[in-house]
JSON list of C-alpha atoms in Angstrom, two decimals:
[
{"chain": "A", "resi": 12, "resn": "MET", "atom": "CA", "xyz": [20.75, -6.06, 7.10]},
{"chain": "A", "resi": 13, "resn": "GLY", "atom": "CA", "xyz": [17.15, -7.31, 6.94]},
{"chain": "A", "resi": 14, "resn": "SER", "atom": "CA", "xyz": [15.94, -10.54, 8.42]},
{"chain": "A", "resi": 15, "resn": "TRP", "atom": "CA", "xyz": [14.97, -13.63, 6.44]},
{"chain": "A", "resi": 16, "resn": "HIS", "atom": "CA", "xyz": [11.38, -12.44, 6.75]},
{"chain": "A", "resi": 17, "resn": "ASP", "atom": "CA", "xyz": [12.14, -9.38, 4.59]},
{"chain": "A", "resi": 18, "resn": "ALA", "atom": "CA", "xyz": [12.77, -11.62, 1.57]},
{"chain": "A", "resi": 19, "resn": "ARG", "atom": "CA", "xyz": [9.53, -13.58, 1.88]},
{"chain": "A", "resi": 20, "resn": "MET", "atom": "CA", "xyz": [6.46, -12.47, -0.01]},
{"chain": "A", "resi": 21, "resn": "GLU", "atom": "CA", "xyz": [3.23, -12.01, 1.92]},
{"chain": "A", "resi": 22, "resn": "ALA", "atom": "CA", "xyz": [-0.18, -10.99, 0.63]},
{"chain": "A", "resi": 23, "resn": "HIS", "atom": "CA", "xyz": [-3.16, -9.91, 2.70]},
{"chain": "A", "resi": 24, "resn": "GLU", "atom": "CA", "xyz": [-6.64, -9.17, 1.36]},
{"chain": "A", "resi": 25, "resn": "TRP", "atom": "CA", "xyz": [-9.71, -7.61, 2.90]},
{"chain": "A", "resi": 26, "resn": "ARG", "atom": "CA", "xyz": [-12.98, -6.09, 1.70]},
{"chain": "A", "resi": 27, "resn": "GLU", "atom": "CA", "xyz": [-15.19, -3.16, 2.56]},
{"chain": "A", "resi": 28, "resn": "LYS", "atom": "CA", "xyz": [-18.75, -2.30, 1.60]},
{"chain": "A", "resi": 29, "resn": "THR", "atom": "CA", "xyz": [-18.99, 1.00, -0.30]},
{"chain": "A", "resi": 30, "resn": "LYS", "atom": "CA", "xyz": [-21.68, 2.87, -2.24]},
{"chain": "A", "resi": 31, "resn": "GLU", "atom": "CA", "xyz": [-20.21, 1.45, -5.45]},
{"chain": "A", "resi": 32, "resn": "GLY", "atom": "CA", "xyz": [-20.35, -2.11, -4.11]},
{"chain": "A", "resi": 33, "resn": "THR", "atom": "CA", "xyz": [-17.86, -4.40, -2.39]},
{"chain": "A", "resi": 34, "resn": "ARG", "atom": "CA", "xyz": [-14.32, -3.06, -2.71]},
{"chain": "A", "resi": 35, "resn": "TYR", "atom": "CA", "xyz": [-11.42, -5.46, -2.28]},
{"chain": "A", "resi": 36, "resn": "PHE", "atom": "CA", "xyz": [-7.97, -4.43, -1.08]},
{"chain": "A", "resi": 37, "resn": "ARG", "atom": "CA", "xyz": [-4.69, -6.31, -1.34]},
{"chain": "A", "resi": 38, "resn": "ALA", "atom": "CA", "xyz": [-1.41, -5.49, 0.38]},
{"chain": "A", "resi": 39, "resn": "THR", "atom": "CA", "xyz": [1.66, -7.39, -0.81]},
{"chain": "A", "resi": 40, "resn": "TYR", "atom": "CA", "xyz": [4.96, -7.37, 1.09]},
{"chain": "A", "resi": 41, "resn": "HIS", "atom": "CA", "xyz": [8.13, -8.31, -0.80]},
{"chain": "A", "resi": 42, "resn": "ALA", "atom": "CA", "xyz": [11.79, -7.43, -0.35]},
{"chain": "A", "resi": 43, "resn": "GLY", "atom": "CA", "xyz": [11.05, -5.02, 2.48]},
{"chain": "A", "resi": 44, "resn": "SER", "atom": "CA", "xyz": [8.33, -2.94, 0.84]},
{"chain": "A", "resi": 45, "resn": "TRP", "atom": "CA", "xyz": [4.54, -2.93, 0.60]},
{"chain": "A", "resi": 46, "resn": "LYS", "atom": "CA", "xyz": [2.39, -2.53, -2.51]},
{"chain": "A", "resi": 47, "resn": "PHE", "atom": "CA", "xyz": [-1.33, -1.82, -2.18]},
{"chain": "A", "resi": 48, "resn": "GLN", "atom": "CA", "xyz": [-4.03, -2.56, -4.78]},
{"chain": "A", "resi": 49, "resn": "LYS", "atom": "CA", "xyz": [-7.80, -2.25, -4.95]},
{"chain": "A", "resi": 50, "resn": "THR", "atom": "CA", "xyz": [-10.66, -3.43, -7.13]},
{"chain": "A", "resi": 51, "resn": "LEU", "atom": "CA", "xyz": [-14.43, -3.66, -7.09]},
{"chain": "A", "resi": 52, "resn": "LYS", "atom": "CA", "xyz": [-16.13, -7.04, -7.00]},
{"chain": "A", "resi": 53, "resn": "THR", "atom": "CA", "xyz": [-17.44, -6.35, -10.52]},
{"chain": "A", "resi": 54, "resn": "ASP", "atom": "CA", "xyz": [-13.99, -5.38, -11.91]},
{"chain": "A", "resi": 55, "resn": "PRO", "atom": "CA", "xyz": [-11.48, -8.15, -12.71]},
{"chain": "A", "resi": 56, "resn": "ASP", "atom": "CA", "xyz": [-8.53, -5.73, -12.83]},
{"chain": "A", "resi": 57, "resn": "TRP", "atom": "CA", "xyz": [-6.58, -4.59, -9.76]},
{"chain": "A", "resi": 58, "resn": "GLU", "atom": "CA", "xyz": [-5.60, -0.91, -9.56]},
{"chain": "A", "resi": 59, "resn": "GLN", "atom": "CA", "xyz": [-2.36, 0.14, -7.85]},
{"chain": "A", "resi": 60, "resn": "ILE", "atom": "CA", "xyz": [-2.61, 2.51, -4.88]},
{"chain": "A", "resi": 61, "resn": "PRO", "atom": "CA", "xyz": [0.64, 4.49, -5.15]},
{"chain": "A", "resi": 62, "resn": "GLU", "atom": "CA", "xyz": [0.27, 6.35, -1.84]},
{"chain": "A", "resi": 63, "resn": "PRO", "atom": "CA", "xyz": [-1.94, 4.47, 0.62]},
{"chain": "A", "resi": 64, "resn": "ASP", "atom": "CA", "xyz": [-3.66, 6.66, 3.22]},
{"chain": "A", "resi": 65, "resn": "ALA", "atom": "CA", "xyz": [-3.45, 6.18, 6.98]},
{"chain": "A", "resi": 66, "resn": "ASP", "atom": "CA", "xyz": [-6.71, 4.18, 7.07]},
{"chain": "A", "resi": 67, "resn": "LEU", "atom": "CA", "xyz": [-5.28, 1.53, 4.73]},
{"chain": "A", "resi": 68, "resn": "TRP", "atom": "CA", "xyz": [-2.09, 1.27, 6.79]},
{"chain": "A", "resi": 69, "resn": "LEU", "atom": "CA", "xyz": [-4.12, 0.99, 10.02]},
{"chain": "A", "resi": 70, "resn": "THR", "atom": "CA", "xyz": [-6.34, -1.72, 8.53]},
{"chain": "A", "resi": 71, "resn": "LEU", "atom": "CA", "xyz": [-3.29, -3.67, 7.39]},
{"chain": "A", "resi": 72, "resn": "ARG", "atom": "CA", "xyz": [-1.70, -3.22, 10.81]},
{"chain": "A", "resi": 73, "resn": "ASP", "atom": "CA", "xyz": [-4.83, -4.58, 12.47]},
{"chain": "A", "resi": 74, "resn": "ILE", "atom": "CA", "xyz": [-4.79, -7.65, 10.20]},
{"chain": "A", "resi": 75, "resn": "LEU", "atom": "CA", "xyz": [-1.12, -8.27, 10.95]},
{"chain": "A", "resi": 76, "resn": "TRP", "atom": "CA", "xyz": [-1.64, -7.68, 14.69]},
{"chain": "A", "resi": 77, "resn": "ARG", "atom": "CA", "xyz": [-4.34, -10.36, 14.79]},
{"chain": "A", "resi": 78, "resn": "ARG", "atom": "CA", "xyz": [-2.05, -12.78, 12.93]},
{"chain": "A", "resi": 79, "resn": "TYR", "atom": "CA", "xyz": [0.79, -11.99, 15.34]},
{"chain": "A", "resi": 80, "resn": "GLN", "atom": "CA", "xyz": [-1.46, -12.73, 18.32]},
{"chain": "A", "resi": 81, "resn": "ARG", "atom": "CA", "xyz": [-2.12, -16.19, 16.84]},
{"chain": "A", "resi": 82, "resn": "LYS", "atom": "CA", "xyz": [1.66, -16.64, 16.40]},
{"chain": "A", "resi": 83, "resn": "ARG", "atom": "CA", "xyz": [1.30, -16.49, 12.61]},
{"chain": "A", "resi": 84, "resn": "GLY", "atom": "CA", "xyz": [2.96, -13.14, 11.98]},
{"chain": "A", "resi": 85, "resn": "SER", "atom": "CA", "xyz": [6.15, -11.18, 12.50]},
{"chain": "A", "resi": 86, "resn": "TRP", "atom": "CA", "xyz": [6.48, -8.43, 15.10]},
{"chain": "A", "resi": 87, "resn": "SER", "atom": "CA", "xyz": [9.22, -6.75, 13.02]},
{"chain": "A", "resi": 88, "resn": "ILE", "atom": "CA", "xyz": [6.75, -6.02, 10.20]},
{"chain": "A", "resi": 89, "resn": "ILE", "atom": "CA", "xyz": [4.29, -4.48, 12.66]},
{"chain": "A", "resi": 90, "resn": "GLU", "atom": "CA", "xyz": [7.12, -2.32, 14.05]},
{"chain": "A", "resi": 91, "resn": "LYS", "atom": "CA", "xyz": [7.96, -1.10, 10.53]},
{"chain": "A", "resi": 92, "resn": "ILE", "atom": "CA", "xyz": [4.32, -0.18, 9.91]},
{"chain": "A", "resi": 93, "resn": "ASP", "atom": "CA", "xyz": [4.21, 1.63, 13.27]},
{"chain": "A", "resi": 94, "resn": "GLN", "atom": "CA", "xyz": [7.29, 3.63, 12.26]},
{"chain": "A", "resi": 95, "resn": "LYS", "atom": "CA", "xyz": [5.69, 4.54, 8.93]},
{"chain": "A", "resi": 96, "resn": "LEU", "atom": "CA", "xyz": [2.43, 5.58, 10.63]},
{"chain": "A", "resi": 97, "resn": "GLU", "atom": "CA", "xyz": [4.34, 7.81, 13.03]},
{"chain": "A", "resi": 98, "resn": "LYS", "atom": "CA", "xyz": [6.68, 9.31, 10.41]},
{"chain": "A", "resi": 99, "resn": "ASP", "atom": "CA", "xyz": [4.17, 9.86, 7.60]},
{"chain": "A", "resi": 100, "resn": "PHE", "atom": "CA", "xyz": [0.90, 10.47, 9.48]},
{"chain": "A", "resi": 101, "resn": "GLY", "atom": "CA", "xyz": [1.85, 11.39, 13.06]},
{"chain": "A", "resi": 102, "resn": "ILE", "atom": "CA", "xyz": [-0.07, 8.36, 14.36]},
{"chain": "A", "resi": 103, "resn": "LEU", "atom": "CA", "xyz": [1.26, 6.42, 17.34]},
{"chain": "A", "resi": 104, "resn": "PRO", "atom": "CA", "xyz": [-0.37, 2.97, 17.35]},
{"chain": "A", "resi": 105, "resn": "ASP", "atom": "CA", "xyz": [-1.01, 1.65, 20.84]},
{"chain": "A", "resi": 106, "resn": "GLY", "atom": "CA", "xyz": [0.21, -1.91, 20.42]},
{"chain": "A", "resi": 107, "resn": "GLY", "atom": "CA", "xyz": [-2.84, -3.18, 18.60]},
{"chain": "A", "resi": 108, "resn": "ASN", "atom": "CA", "xyz": [-5.31, -2.69, 21.42]},
{"chain": "A", "resi": 109, "resn": "GLU", "atom": "CA", "xyz": [-7.53, -0.28, 19.51]}
]
């Protein structure tokens, strides 16, 4: 059975500079699963990312790791992302000390 944290909704956003302009990313956690979206600064609509790549997962993990260090995040969510990175991409995160 999941913890109380699994039922809470969380959203995290970040941006990256690309050739097309500033690209925004959003990761939303609800009921134990993540949904990723992206958009350009010039586009008001968010596009779903059905299968996020390892880089997106690693970026999200880094954001959550920094929140956890400030006692504002859950270790269990980081563990779940670590398991996904290992299972789906063969990546073994090193505890956030990249």
